[in-house]
Amino acid sequence: GGIITQTPKFLIGQEGQKLTLKCQQNFNHDTMYWYRQDSGKGLRLIYYSITENDLQKGDLSEGYDASREKKSSFSLTVTSAQKNEMAVFLCASSYRGLGNTLYFGEGSRLIVV
Amino acid sequence: GDSVTQTEGPVTLSEGTSLTVNCSYETKQYPTLFWYVQYPGEGPQLLFKVPKANEKGSNRGFEATYNKEATSFHLQKASVQESDSAVYYCALGGGSNAKLTFGKGTKLSVKS
Protein backbone atom coordinates (compact mmCIF):
# COMPACT_ATOMS: atom_id res chain seq x y z
CA GLY A 1 0.00 0.00 0.00
CA GLY A 2 0.91 3.64 -0.01
CA ILE A 3 -0.09 7.00 1.33
CA ILE A 4 -0.67 10.53 0.11
CA THR A 5 0.45 13.27 2.46
CA GLN A 6 -0.86 16.79 2.06
CA THR A 7 0.68 19.75 3.90
CA PRO A 8 -0.39 21.84 5.59
CA LYS A 9 -3.74 20.50 6.79
CA PHE A 10 -4.95 24.07 7.35
CA LEU A 11 -3.54 27.02 5.41
CA ILE A 12 -4.49 30.48 6.65
CA GLY A 13 -3.60 33.51 4.60
CA GLN A 14 -4.64 37.04 3.81
CA GLU A 15 -6.49 38.26 0.76
CA GLY A 16 -4.13 38.83 -2.14
CA GLN A 17 -1.44 36.57 -0.71
CA LYS A 18 0.26 33.81 -2.69
CA LEU A 19 -0.24 30.49 -0.89
CA THR A 20 1.17 27.04 -1.64
CA LEU A 21 -0.11 23.56 -0.86
CA LYS A 22 2.13 20.51 -1.11
CA CYS A 23 1.43 16.86 -1.83
CA GLN A 24 3.66 13.79 -1.58
CA GLN A 25 2.83 10.22 -2.61
CA ASN A 26 4.76 6.99 -2.11
CA PHE A 27 2.66 4.77 -4.39
CA ASN A 28 5.15 5.37 -7.23
CA HIS A 29 2.17 6.55 -9.32
CA ASP A 30 2.91 8.49 -12.47
CA THR A 31 -0.16 10.74 -12.50
CA MET A 32 -1.07 13.29 -9.84
CA TYR A 33 -4.07 15.61 -9.46
CA TRP A 34 -5.37 18.60 -7.56
CA TYR A 35 -9.12 18.88 -6.99
CA ARG A 36 -11.08 21.59 -5.24
CA GLN A 37 -14.02 20.55 -3.07
CA ASP A 38 -16.83 22.98 -2.33
CA SER A 39 -19.98 22.01 -0.52
CA GLY A 40 -22.73 21.31 -3.04
CA LYS A 41 -20.37 21.52 -6.03
CA GLY A 42 -18.50 18.27 -5.71
CA LEU A 43 -14.93 17.79 -6.87
CA ARG A 44 -13.58 20.03 -9.60
CA LEU A 45 -10.24 19.40 -11.27
CA ILE A 46 -7.72 22.24 -11.07
CA TYR A 47 -4.52 20.73 -12.52
CA TYR A 48 -3.11 17.31 -13.20
CA SER A 49 0.25 15.92 -14.26
CA ILE A 50 0.59 12.72 -16.25
CA THR A 51 4.27 12.36 -15.59
CA GLU A 52 7.19 14.30 -14.13
CA ASN A 53 7.57 17.68 -15.88
CA ASP A 54 4.08 17.45 -17.39
CA LEU A 55 1.27 19.85 -16.49
CA GLN A 56 -2.32 19.83 -17.73
CA LYS A 57 -5.05 22.34 -16.92
CA GLY A 58 -8.33 21.14 -15.51
CA ASP A 59 -11.69 22.90 -15.49
CA LEU A 60 -10.79 25.35 -12.72
CA SER A 61 -7.16 26.34 -13.38
CA GLU A 62 -7.57 30.12 -13.49
CA GLY A 63 -6.04 31.71 -10.41
CA TYR A 64 -3.83 28.69 -9.70
CA ASP A 65 -0.36 27.48 -10.66
CA ALA A 66 0.99 23.98 -10.22
CA SER A 67 4.41 22.38 -10.22
CA ARG A 68 5.44 18.74 -10.50
CA GLU A 69 8.86 18.88 -8.88
CA LYS A 70 9.49 15.14 -9.08
CA LYS A 71 7.51 11.97 -9.56
CA SER A 72 6.44 11.82 -5.93
CA SER A 73 5.47 15.45 -5.36
CA PHE A 74 2.99 17.93 -6.78
CA SER A 75 2.42 21.48 -5.50
CA LEU A 76 -0.48 23.86 -5.99
CA THR A 77 -0.18 27.63 -5.62
CA VAL A 78 -3.08 30.02 -5.18
CA THR A 79 -1.69 33.07 -6.94
CA SER A 80 -3.81 35.68 -5.14
CA ALA A 81 -6.04 34.30 -2.38
CA GLN A 82 -9.64 35.50 -2.29
CA LYS A 83 -12.26 34.93 0.39
CA ASN A 84 -14.52 33.10 -2.06
CA GLU A 85 -11.76 30.55 -2.56
CA MET A 86 -12.08 29.06 0.88
CA ALA A 87 -12.47 25.37 0.22
CA VAL A 88 -10.87 21.98 0.75
CA PHE A 89 -8.14 21.06 -1.73
CA LEU A 90 -7.62 17.37 -2.42
CA CYS A 91 -4.53 15.81 -3.93
CA ALA A 92 -4.77 12.42 -5.65
CA SER A 93 -2.56 10.05 -7.62
CA SER A 94 -3.03 7.08 -9.93
CA TYR A 95 -1.33 4.79 -12.40
CA ARG A 96 -2.10 6.06 -15.84
CA GLY A 97 -4.20 3.70 -17.84
CA LEU A 98 -7.69 2.64 -18.72
CA GLY A 99 -10.00 2.83 -15.76
CA ASN A 100 -7.36 4.31 -13.50
CA THR A 101 -8.29 4.46 -9.82
CA LEU A 102 -7.49 7.65 -7.95
CA TYR A 103 -6.14 7.55 -4.42
CA PHE A 104 -6.76 10.70 -2.39
CA GLY A 105 -5.08 12.50 0.47
CA GLU A 106 -7.07 13.79 3.43
CA GLY A 107 -7.29 17.33 2.11
CA SER A 108 -6.01 20.78 2.98
CA ARG A 109 -8.44 23.49 4.05
CA LEU A 110 -7.73 27.01 2.82
CA ILE A 111 -8.89 29.86 5.05
CA VAL A 112 -8.61 33.43 3.79
CA VAL A 113 -8.90 36.24 6.31
CA GLY B 1 -17.24 17.29 -22.49
CA ASP B 2 -18.01 14.58 -19.96
CA SER B 3 -20.61 15.15 -17.24
CA VAL B 4 -22.09 13.26 -14.29
CA THR B 5 -25.42 14.02 -12.60
CA GLN B 6 -26.41 12.37 -9.35
CA THR B 7 -29.15 12.56 -6.71
CA GLU B 8 -29.08 15.86 -4.90
CA GLY B 9 -28.71 15.51 -1.19
CA PRO B 10 -28.87 15.46 1.64
CA VAL B 11 -30.58 12.10 1.99
CA THR B 12 -31.67 11.00 5.47
CA LEU B 13 -32.67 7.39 6.12
CA SER B 14 -33.41 5.18 9.09
CA GLU B 15 -31.21 2.16 9.76
CA GLY B 16 -32.41 -0.92 7.95
CA THR B 17 -34.08 0.92 5.07
CA SER B 18 -32.96 0.70 1.46
CA LEU B 19 -30.87 3.24 -0.44
CA THR B 20 -30.80 4.30 -4.08
CA VAL B 21 -28.58 7.11 -5.29
CA ASN B 22 -29.18 7.88 -8.95
CA CYS B 23 -26.27 8.58 -11.27
CA SER B 24 -26.50 9.49 -14.97
CA TYR B 25 -23.61 10.35 -17.23
CA GLU B 26 -22.77 11.83 -20.63
CA THR B 27 -19.63 10.99 -22.54
CA LYS B 28 -18.45 10.22 -26.05
CA GLN B 29 -15.87 7.68 -24.86
CA TYR B 30 -16.19 4.16 -23.46
CA PRO B 31 -15.76 4.95 -19.78
CA THR B 32 -15.05 3.13 -16.59
CA LEU B 33 -17.63 4.09 -13.96
CA PHE B 34 -16.79 4.59 -10.30
CA TRP B 35 -18.44 5.09 -6.94
CA TYR B 36 -16.33 6.80 -4.30
CA VAL B 37 -17.24 7.33 -0.62
CA GLN B 38 -15.97 10.10 1.63
CA TYR B 39 -16.22 9.92 5.41
CA PRO B 40 -15.93 13.09 7.52
CA GLY B 41 -12.38 14.38 7.77
CA GLU B 42 -11.06 11.98 5.14
CA GLY B 43 -10.41 12.05 1.42
CA PRO B 44 -12.66 10.12 -0.98
CA GLN B 45 -11.89 6.43 -1.31
CA LEU B 46 -12.91 3.96 -3.98
CA LEU B 47 -16.04 1.97 -3.18
CA PHE B 48 -15.92 0.01 -6.45
CA LYS B 49 -15.54 0.49 -10.18
CA VAL B 50 -16.97 -1.18 -13.28
CA PRO B 51 -15.01 -1.01 -16.54
CA LYS B 52 -17.48 -2.81 -18.78
CA ALA B 53 -21.04 -2.14 -19.85
CA ASN B 54 -23.75 -4.43 -18.44
CA GLU B 55 -21.57 -5.57 -15.57
CA LYS B 56 -22.19 -5.03 -11.88
CA GLY B 57 -19.83 -3.80 -9.22
CA SER B 58 -20.25 -4.31 -5.49
CA ASN B 59 -18.55 -3.76 -2.15
CA ARG B 60 -19.67 -3.62 1.51
CA GLY B 61 -23.26 -4.41 0.50
CA PHE B 62 -23.42 -1.58 -2.08
CA GLU B 63 -23.90 -2.40 -5.73
CA ALA B 64 -24.41 -0.70 -9.09
CA THR B 65 -24.89 -1.90 -12.67
CA TYR B 66 -23.26 -0.17 -15.62
CA ASN B 67 -26.23 0.45 -17.93
CA LYS B 68 -24.86 1.73 -21.22
CA GLU B 69 -28.24 2.03 -22.94
CA ALA B 70 -29.67 4.18 -20.16
CA THR B 71 -26.28 5.85 -19.42
CA SER B 72 -26.86 5.18 -15.73
CA PHE B 73 -24.94 3.73 -12.77
CA HIS B 74 -27.30 3.89 -9.79
CA LEU B 75 -25.95 2.97 -6.35
CA GLN B 76 -28.10 0.68 -4.21
CA LYS B 77 -27.97 -0.94 -0.80
CA ALA B 78 -30.72 -3.08 0.64
CA SER B 79 -30.27 -2.17 4.30
CA VAL B 80 -28.21 0.85 5.39
CA GLN B 81 -26.34 1.18 8.69
CA GLU B 82 -25.41 4.27 10.68
CA SER B 83 -21.78 3.67 9.64
CA ASP B 84 -22.80 4.25 5.99
CA SER B 85 -23.28 7.96 6.73
CA ALA B 86 -20.94 9.68 4.28
CA VAL B 87 -20.83 11.55 0.98
CA TYR B 88 -21.07 9.37 -2.13
CA TYR B 89 -19.61 10.43 -5.48
CA CYS B 90 -20.29 8.93 -8.88
CA ALA B 91 -17.49 9.42 -11.41
CA LEU B 92 -16.47 8.46 -14.91
CA GLY B 93 -13.08 8.11 -16.51
CA GLY B 94 -10.92 5.95 -18.71
CA GLY B 95 -10.23 5.87 -22.39
CA SER B 96 -7.22 7.94 -23.34
CA ASN B 97 -8.07 10.51 -20.72
CA ALA B 98 -6.20 10.34 -17.43
CA LYS B 99 -8.72 12.39 -15.47
CA LEU B 100 -11.96 11.49 -13.71
CA THR B 101 -15.13 13.56 -13.89
CA PHE B 102 -17.10 13.57 -10.63
CA GLY B 103 -20.72 14.28 -9.80
CA LYS B 104 -21.57 16.82 -7.11
CA GLY B 105 -21.84 14.19 -4.39
CA THR B 106 -24.78 12.95 -2.32
CA LYS B 107 -24.61 13.30 1.45
CA LEU B 108 -26.23 10.38 3.25
CA SER B 109 -27.17 10.47 6.91
CA VAL B 110 -28.44 7.29 8.54
CA LYS B 111 -30.28 7.57 11.87
CA SER B 112 -30.52 4.72 14.35
PDB file of C-alpha atoms in Angstrom:
ATOM      1  CA  GLY A   1       0.000   0.000   0.000  1.00  0.00           C
ATOM      2  CA  GLY A   2       0.914   3.644  -0.006  1.00  0.00           C
ATOM      3  CA  ILE A   3      -0.088   7.003   1.327  1.00  0.00           C
ATOM      4  CA  ILE A   4      -0.675  10.529   0.106  1.00  0.00           C
ATOM      5  CA  THR A   5       0.446  13.270   2.458  1.00  0.00           C
ATOM      6  CA  GLN A   6      -0.864  16.795   2.062  1.00  0.00           C
ATOM      7  CA  THR A   7       0.682  19.745   3.900  1.00  0.00           C
ATOM      8  CA  PRO A   8      -0.388  21.838   5.593  1.00  0.00           C
ATOM      9  CA  LYS A   9      -3.737  20.499   6.789  1.00  0.00           C
ATOM     10  CA  PHE A  10      -4.948  24.068   7.352  1.00  0.00           C
ATOM     11  CA  LEU A  11      -3.545  27.024   5.407  1.00  0.00           C
ATOM     12  CA  ILE A  12      -4.485  30.477   6.648  1.00  0.00           C
ATOM     13  CA  GLY A  13      -3.603  33.513   4.596  1.00  0.00           C
ATOM     14  CA  GLN A  14      -4.641  37.035   3.807  1.00  0.00           C
ATOM     15  CA  GLU A  15      -6.495  38.264   0.757  1.00  0.00           C
ATOM     16  CA  GLY A  16      -4.131  38.828  -2.137  1.00  0.00           C
ATOM     17  CA  GLN A  17      -1.439  36.567  -0.709  1.00  0.00           C
ATOM     18  CA  LYS A  18       0.263  33.807  -2.694  1.00  0.00           C
ATOM     19  CA  LEU A  19      -0.238  30.491  -0.894  1.00  0.00           C
ATOM     20  CA  THR A  20       1.170  27.038  -1.645  1.00  0.00           C
ATOM     21  CA  LEU A  21      -0.112  23.565  -0.864  1.00  0.00           C
ATOM     22  CA  LYS A  22       2.129  20.506  -1.105  1.00  0.00           C
ATOM     23  CA  CYS A  23       1.427  16.863  -1.827  1.00  0.00           C
ATOM     24  CA  GLN A  24       3.663  13.789  -1.585  1.00  0.00           C
ATOM     25  CA  GLN A  25       2.831  10.216  -2.615  1.00  0.00           C
ATOM     26  CA  ASN A  26       4.761   6.988  -2.113  1.00  0.00           C
ATOM     27  CA  PHE A  27       2.657   4.768  -4.389  1.00  0.00           C
ATOM     28  CA  ASN A  28       5.146   5.369  -7.232  1.00  0.00           C
ATOM     29  CA  HIS A  29       2.174   6.546  -9.315  1.00  0.00           C
ATOM     30  CA  ASP A  30       2.912   8.494 -12.471  1.00  0.00           C
ATOM     31  CA  THR A  31      -0.164  10.736 -12.505  1.00  0.00           C
ATOM     32  CA  MET A  32      -1.072  13.288  -9.838  1.00  0.00           C
ATOM     33  CA  TYR A  33      -4.075  15.605  -9.464  1.00  0.00           C
ATOM     34  CA  TRP A  34      -5.372  18.601  -7.563  1.00  0.00           C
ATOM     35  CA  TYR A  35      -9.117  18.876  -6.989  1.00  0.00           C
ATOM     36  CA  ARG A  36     -11.078  21.590  -5.238  1.00  0.00           C
ATOM     37  CA  GLN A  37     -14.025  20.549  -3.071  1.00  0.00           C
ATOM     38  CA  ASP A  38     -16.827  22.983  -2.329  1.00  0.00           C
ATOM     39  CA  SER A  39     -19.983  22.014  -0.515  1.00  0.00           C
ATOM     40  CA  GLY A  40     -22.730  21.315  -3.038  1.00  0.00           C
ATOM     41  CA  LYS A  41     -20.365  21.522  -6.027  1.00  0.00           C
ATOM     42  CA  GLY A  42     -18.505  18.269  -5.713  1.00  0.00           C
ATOM     43  CA  LEU A  43     -14.932  17.786  -6.868  1.00  0.00           C
ATOM     44  CA  ARG A  44     -13.578  20.030  -9.605  1.00  0.00           C
ATOM     45  CA  LEU A  45     -10.240  19.396 -11.274  1.00  0.00           C
ATOM     46  CA  ILE A  46      -7.717  22.235 -11.074  1.00  0.00           C
ATOM     47  CA  TYR A  47      -4.520  20.735 -12.519  1.00  0.00           C
ATOM     48  CA  TYR A  48      -3.110  17.306 -13.203  1.00  0.00           C
ATOM     49  CA  SER A  49       0.252  15.924 -14.263  1.00  0.00           C
ATOM     50  CA  ILE A  50       0.587  12.722 -16.247  1.00  0.00           C
ATOM     51  CA  THR A  51       4.271  12.358 -15.590  1.00  0.00           C
ATOM     52  CA  GLU A  52       7.191  14.295 -14.127  1.00  0.00           C
ATOM     53  CA  ASN A  53       7.566  17.683 -15.882  1.00  0.00           C
ATOM     54  CA  ASP A  54       4.085  17.451 -17.394  1.00  0.00           C
ATOM     55  CA  LEU A  55       1.273  19.852 -16.492  1.00  0.00           C
ATOM     56  CA  GLN A  56      -2.318  19.828 -17.730  1.00  0.00           C
ATOM     57  CA  LYS A  57      -5.052  22.338 -16.919  1.00  0.00           C
ATOM     58  CA  GLY A  58      -8.331  21.143 -15.515  1.00  0.00           C
ATOM     59  CA  ASP A  59     -11.691  22.897 -15.491  1.00  0.00           C
ATOM     60  CA  LEU A  60     -10.787  25.347 -12.720  1.00  0.00           C
ATOM     61  CA  SER A  61      -7.156  26.340 -13.378  1.00  0.00           C
ATOM     62  CA  GLU A  62      -7.572  30.123 -13.488  1.00  0.00           C
ATOM     63  CA  GLY A  63      -6.041  31.710 -10.409  1.00  0.00           C
ATOM     64  CA  TYR A  64      -3.834  28.686  -9.700  1.00  0.00           C
ATOM     65  CA  ASP A  65      -0.357  27.482 -10.660  1.00  0.00           C
ATOM     66  CA  ALA A  66       0.991  23.980 -10.224  1.00  0.00           C
ATOM     67  CA  SER A  67       4.414  22.383 -10.218  1.00  0.00           C
ATOM     68  CA  ARG A  68       5.439  18.736 -10.504  1.00  0.00           C
ATOM     69  CA  GLU A  69       8.858  18.878  -8.883  1.00  0.00           C
ATOM     70  CA  LYS A  70       9.492  15.144  -9.084  1.00  0.00           C
ATOM     71  CA  LYS A  71       7.509  11.969  -9.562  1.00  0.00           C
ATOM     72  CA  SER A  72       6.439  11.822  -5.934  1.00  0.00           C
ATOM     73  CA  SER A  73       5.468  15.455  -5.358  1.00  0.00           C
ATOM     74  CA  PHE A  74       2.989  17.934  -6.777  1.00  0.00           C
ATOM     75  CA  SER A  75       2.419  21.483  -5.502  1.00  0.00           C
ATOM     76  CA  LEU A  76      -0.476  23.861  -5.992  1.00  0.00           C
ATOM     77  CA  THR A  77      -0.181  27.633  -5.618  1.00  0.00           C
ATOM     78  CA  VAL A  78      -3.085  30.018  -5.182  1.00  0.00           C
ATOM     79  CA  THR A  79      -1.686  33.071  -6.939  1.00  0.00           C
ATOM     80  CA  SER A  80      -3.812  35.680  -5.141  1.00  0.00           C
ATOM     81  CA  ALA A  81      -6.042  34.301  -2.384  1.00  0.00           C
ATOM     82  CA  GLN A  82      -9.641  35.501  -2.294  1.00  0.00           C
ATOM     83  CA  LYS A  83     -12.263  34.932   0.393  1.00  0.00           C
ATOM     84  CA  ASN A  84     -14.519  33.102  -2.064  1.00  0.00           C
ATOM     85  CA  GLU A  85     -11.755  30.553  -2.561  1.00  0.00           C
ATOM     86  CA  MET A  86     -12.084  29.057   0.882  1.00  0.00           C
ATOM     87  CA  ALA A  87     -12.472  25.366   0.220  1.00  0.00           C
ATOM     88  CA  VAL A  88     -10.865  21.980   0.752  1.00  0.00           C
ATOM     89  CA  PHE A  89      -8.137  21.056  -1.734  1.00  0.00           C
ATOM     90  CA  LEU A  90      -7.619  17.374  -2.424  1.00  0.00           C
ATOM     91  CA  CYS A  91      -4.527  15.808  -3.927  1.00  0.00           C
ATOM     92  CA  ALA A  92      -4.771  12.423  -5.647  1.00  0.00           C
ATOM     93  CA  SER A  93      -2.561  10.050  -7.617  1.00  0.00           C
ATOM     94  CA  SER A  94      -3.033   7.083  -9.929  1.00  0.00           C
ATOM     95  CA  TYR A  95      -1.326   4.795 -12.398  1.00  0.00           C
ATOM     96  CA  ARG A  96      -2.099   6.062 -15.844  1.00  0.00           C
ATOM     97  CA  GLY A  97      -4.204   3.696 -17.837  1.00  0.00           C
ATOM     98  CA  LEU A  98      -7.690   2.644 -18.723  1.00  0.00           C
ATOM     99  CA  GLY A  99     -10.000   2.834 -15.756  1.00  0.00           C
ATOM    100  CA  ASN A 100      -7.362   4.310 -13.501  1.00  0.00           C
ATOM    101  CA  THR A 101      -8.287   4.458  -9.821  1.00  0.00           C
ATOM    102  CA  LEU A 102      -7.489   7.652  -7.953  1.00  0.00           C
ATOM    103  CA  TYR A 103      -6.136   7.546  -4.415  1.00  0.00           C
ATOM    104  CA  PHE A 104      -6.763  10.699  -2.391  1.00  0.00           C
ATOM    105  CA  GLY A 105      -5.083  12.497   0.469  1.00  0.00           C
ATOM    106  CA  GLU A 106      -7.066  13.789   3.435  1.00  0.00           C
ATOM    107  CA  GLY A 107      -7.290  17.328   2.106  1.00  0.00           C
ATOM    108  CA  SER A 108      -6.013  20.781   2.976  1.00  0.00           C
ATOM    109  CA  ARG A 109      -8.441  23.491   4.047  1.00  0.00           C
ATOM    110  CA  LEU A 110      -7.735  27.009   2.818  1.00  0.00           C
ATOM    111  CA  ILE A 111      -8.894  29.862   5.052  1.00  0.00           C
ATOM    112  CA  VAL A 112      -8.611  33.433   3.787  1.00  0.00           C
ATOM    113  CA  VAL A 113      -8.899  36.244   6.306  1.00  0.00           C
TER     114      VAL A 113
ATOM    115  CA  GLY B   1     -17.240  17.288 -22.492  1.00  0.00           C
ATOM    116  CA  ASP B   2     -18.009  14.583 -19.956  1.00  0.00           C
ATOM    117  CA  SER B   3     -20.610  15.149 -17.238  1.00  0.00           C
ATOM    118  CA  VAL B   4     -22.090  13.263 -14.291  1.00  0.00           C
ATOM    119  CA  THR B   5     -25.419  14.025 -12.603  1.00  0.00           C
ATOM    120  CA  GLN B   6     -26.407  12.371  -9.346  1.00  0.00           C
ATOM    121  CA  THR B   7     -29.150  12.564  -6.706  1.00  0.00           C
ATOM    122  CA  GLU B   8     -29.084  15.861  -4.901  1.00  0.00           C
ATOM    123  CA  GLY B   9     -28.705  15.513  -1.186  1.00  0.00           C
ATOM    124  CA  PRO B  10     -28.874  15.455   1.638  1.00  0.00           C
ATOM    125  CA  VAL B  11     -30.578  12.101   1.990  1.00  0.00           C
ATOM    126  CA  THR B  12     -31.670  10.995   5.466  1.00  0.00           C
ATOM    127  CA  LEU B  13     -32.669   7.387   6.120  1.00  0.00           C
ATOM    128  CA  SER B  14     -33.413   5.183   9.093  1.00  0.00           C
ATOM    129  CA  GLU B  15     -31.215   2.162   9.760  1.00  0.00           C
ATOM    130  CA  GLY B  16     -32.408  -0.924   7.951  1.00  0.00           C
ATOM    131  CA  THR B  17     -34.083   0.918   5.072  1.00  0.00           C
ATOM    132  CA  SER B  18     -32.960   0.699   1.457  1.00  0.00           C
ATOM    133  CA  LEU B  19     -30.874   3.240  -0.437  1.00  0.00           C
ATOM    134  CA  THR B  20     -30.796   4.301  -4.078  1.00  0.00           C
ATOM    135  CA  VAL B  21     -28.575   7.114  -5.287  1.00  0.00           C
ATOM    136  CA  ASN B  22     -29.182   7.880  -8.945  1.00  0.00           C
ATOM    137  CA  CYS B  23     -26.272   8.576 -11.273  1.00  0.00           C
ATOM    138  CA  SER B  24     -26.504   9.493 -14.965  1.00  0.00           C
ATOM    139  CA  TYR B  25     -23.610  10.346 -17.230  1.00  0.00           C
ATOM    140  CA  GLU B  26     -22.767  11.829 -20.627  1.00  0.00           C
ATOM    141  CA  THR B  27     -19.628  10.991 -22.541  1.00  0.00           C
ATOM    142  CA  LYS B  28     -18.446  10.218 -26.054  1.00  0.00           C
ATOM    143  CA  GLN B  29     -15.870   7.679 -24.861  1.00  0.00           C
ATOM    144  CA  TYR B  30     -16.191   4.163 -23.455  1.00  0.00           C
ATOM    145  CA  PRO B  31     -15.761   4.954 -19.778  1.00  0.00           C
ATOM    146  CA  THR B  32     -15.055   3.125 -16.593  1.00  0.00           C
ATOM    147  CA  LEU B  33     -17.632   4.092 -13.960  1.00  0.00           C
ATOM    148  CA  PHE B  34     -16.792   4.593 -10.302  1.00  0.00           C
ATOM    149  CA  TRP B  35     -18.438   5.086  -6.941  1.00  0.00           C
ATOM    150  CA  TYR B  36     -16.335   6.804  -4.298  1.00  0.00           C
ATOM    151  CA  VAL B  37     -17.238   7.327  -0.625  1.00  0.00           C
ATOM    152  CA  GLN B  38     -15.967  10.102   1.628  1.00  0.00           C
ATOM    153  CA  TYR B  39     -16.216   9.922   5.405  1.00  0.00           C
ATOM    154  CA  PRO B  40     -15.929  13.090   7.521  1.00  0.00           C
ATOM    155  CA  GLY B  41     -12.376  14.380   7.773  1.00  0.00           C
ATOM    156  CA  GLU B  42     -11.057  11.979   5.135  1.00  0.00           C
ATOM    157  CA  GLY B  43     -10.411  12.050   1.416  1.00  0.00           C
ATOM    158  CA  PRO B  44     -12.659  10.123  -0.982  1.00  0.00           C
ATOM    159  CA  GLN B  45     -11.891   6.425  -1.315  1.00  0.00           C
ATOM    160  CA  LEU B  46     -12.915   3.964  -3.983  1.00  0.00           C
ATOM    161  CA  LEU B  47     -16.037   1.970  -3.181  1.00  0.00           C
ATOM    162  CA  PHE B  48     -15.919   0.009  -6.446  1.00  0.00           C
ATOM    163  CA  LYS B  49     -15.536   0.491 -10.177  1.00  0.00           C
ATOM    164  CA  VAL B  50     -16.971  -1.180 -13.277  1.00  0.00           C
ATOM    165  CA  PRO B  51     -15.005  -1.011 -16.541  1.00  0.00           C
ATOM    166  CA  LYS B  52     -17.480  -2.810 -18.784  1.00  0.00           C
ATOM    167  CA  ALA B  53     -21.036  -2.137 -19.851  1.00  0.00           C
ATOM    168  CA  ASN B  54     -23.754  -4.427 -18.440  1.00  0.00           C
ATOM    169  CA  GLU B  55     -21.572  -5.567 -15.571  1.00  0.00           C
ATOM    170  CA  LYS B  56     -22.193  -5.034 -11.879  1.00  0.00           C
ATOM    171  CA  GLY B  57     -19.832  -3.803  -9.218  1.00  0.00           C
ATOM    172  CA  SER B  58     -20.247  -4.311  -5.486  1.00  0.00           C
ATOM    173  CA  ASN B  59     -18.547  -3.762  -2.148  1.00  0.00           C
ATOM    174  CA  ARG B  60     -19.672  -3.617   1.507  1.00  0.00           C
ATOM    175  CA  GLY B  61     -23.259  -4.410   0.499  1.00  0.00           C
ATOM    176  CA  PHE B  62     -23.422  -1.584  -2.077  1.00  0.00           C
ATOM    177  CA  GLU B  63     -23.905  -2.403  -5.735  1.00  0.00           C
ATOM    178  CA  ALA B  64     -24.411  -0.700  -9.092  1.00  0.00           C
ATOM    179  CA  THR B  65     -24.887  -1.904 -12.665  1.00  0.00           C
ATOM    180  CA  TYR B  66     -23.260  -0.166 -15.624  1.00  0.00           C
ATOM    181  CA  ASN B  67     -26.228   0.447 -17.927  1.00  0.00           C
ATOM    182  CA  LYS B  68     -24.858   1.730 -21.225  1.00  0.00           C
ATOM    183  CA  GLU B  69     -28.244   2.030 -22.937  1.00  0.00           C
ATOM    184  CA  ALA B  70     -29.675   4.181 -20.162  1.00  0.00           C
ATOM    185  CA  THR B  71     -26.281   5.850 -19.421  1.00  0.00           C
ATOM    186  CA  SER B  72     -26.863   5.178 -15.735  1.00  0.00           C
ATOM    187  CA  PHE B  73     -24.940   3.726 -12.775  1.00  0.00           C
ATOM    188  CA  HIS B  74     -27.297   3.885  -9.794  1.00  0.00           C
ATOM    189  CA  LEU B  75     -25.950   2.969  -6.352  1.00  0.00           C
ATOM    190  CA  GLN B  76     -28.096   0.678  -4.214  1.00  0.00           C
ATOM    191  CA  LYS B  77     -27.975  -0.935  -0.801  1.00  0.00           C
ATOM    192  CA  ALA B  78     -30.717  -3.078   0.638  1.00  0.00           C
ATOM    193  CA  SER B  79     -30.268  -2.170   4.297  1.00  0.00           C
ATOM    194  CA  VAL B  80     -28.207   0.851   5.390  1.00  0.00           C
ATOM    195  CA  GLN B  81     -26.343   1.185   8.691  1.00  0.00           C
ATOM    196  CA  GLU B  82     -25.406   4.269  10.685  1.00  0.00           C
ATOM    197  CA  SER B  83     -21.780   3.668   9.639  1.00  0.00           C
ATOM    198  CA  ASP B  84     -22.800   4.246   5.991  1.00  0.00           C
ATOM    199  CA  SER B  85     -23.277   7.963   6.729  1.00  0.00           C
ATOM    200  CA  ALA B  86     -20.941   9.677   4.277  1.00  0.00           C
ATOM    201  CA  VAL B  87     -20.829  11.546   0.977  1.00  0.00           C
ATOM    202  CA  TYR B  88     -21.069   9.369  -2.134  1.00  0.00           C
ATOM    203  CA  TYR B  89     -19.607  10.428  -5.481  1.00  0.00           C
ATOM    204  CA  CYS B  90     -20.294   8.934  -8.881  1.00  0.00           C
ATOM    205  CA  ALA B  91     -17.486   9.416 -11.412  1.00  0.00           C
ATOM    206  CA  LEU B  92     -16.466   8.460 -14.913  1.00  0.00           C
ATOM    207  CA  GLY B  93     -13.078   8.114 -16.512  1.00  0.00           C
ATOM    208  CA  GLY B  94     -10.916   5.950 -18.707  1.00  0.00           C
ATOM    209  CA  GLY B  95     -10.225   5.874 -22.393  1.00  0.00           C
ATOM    210  CA  SER B  96      -7.215   7.944 -23.343  1.00  0.00           C
ATOM    211  CA  ASN B  97      -8.069  10.507 -20.719  1.00  0.00           C
ATOM    212  CA  ALA B  98      -6.197  10.341 -17.430  1.00  0.00           C
ATOM    213  CA  LYS B  99      -8.719  12.394 -15.468  1.00  0.00           C
ATOM    214  CA  LEU B 100     -11.962  11.491 -13.706  1.00  0.00           C
ATOM    215  CA  THR B 101     -15.130  13.563 -13.887  1.00  0.00           C
ATOM    216  CA  PHE B 102     -17.101  13.574 -10.628  1.00  0.00           C
ATOM    217  CA  GLY B 103     -20.719  14.282  -9.802  1.00  0.00           C
ATOM    218  CA  LYS B 104     -21.567  16.818  -7.114  1.00  0.00           C
ATOM    219  CA  GLY B 105     -21.842  14.195  -4.387  1.00  0.00           C
ATOM    220  CA  THR B 106     -24.784  12.951  -2.316  1.00  0.00           C
ATOM    221  CA  LYS B 107     -24.606  13.301   1.448  1.00  0.00           C
ATOM    222  CA  LEU B 108     -26.227  10.378   3.249  1.00  0.00           C
ATOM    223  CA  SER B 109     -27.166  10.470   6.911  1.00  0.00           C
ATOM    224  CA  VAL B 110     -28.439   7.290   8.544  1.00  0.00           C
ATOM    225  CA  LYS B 111     -30.279   7.570  11.868  1.00  0.00           C
ATOM    226  CA  SER B 112     -30.517   4.716  14.352  1.00  0.00           C
TER     227      SER B 112
END
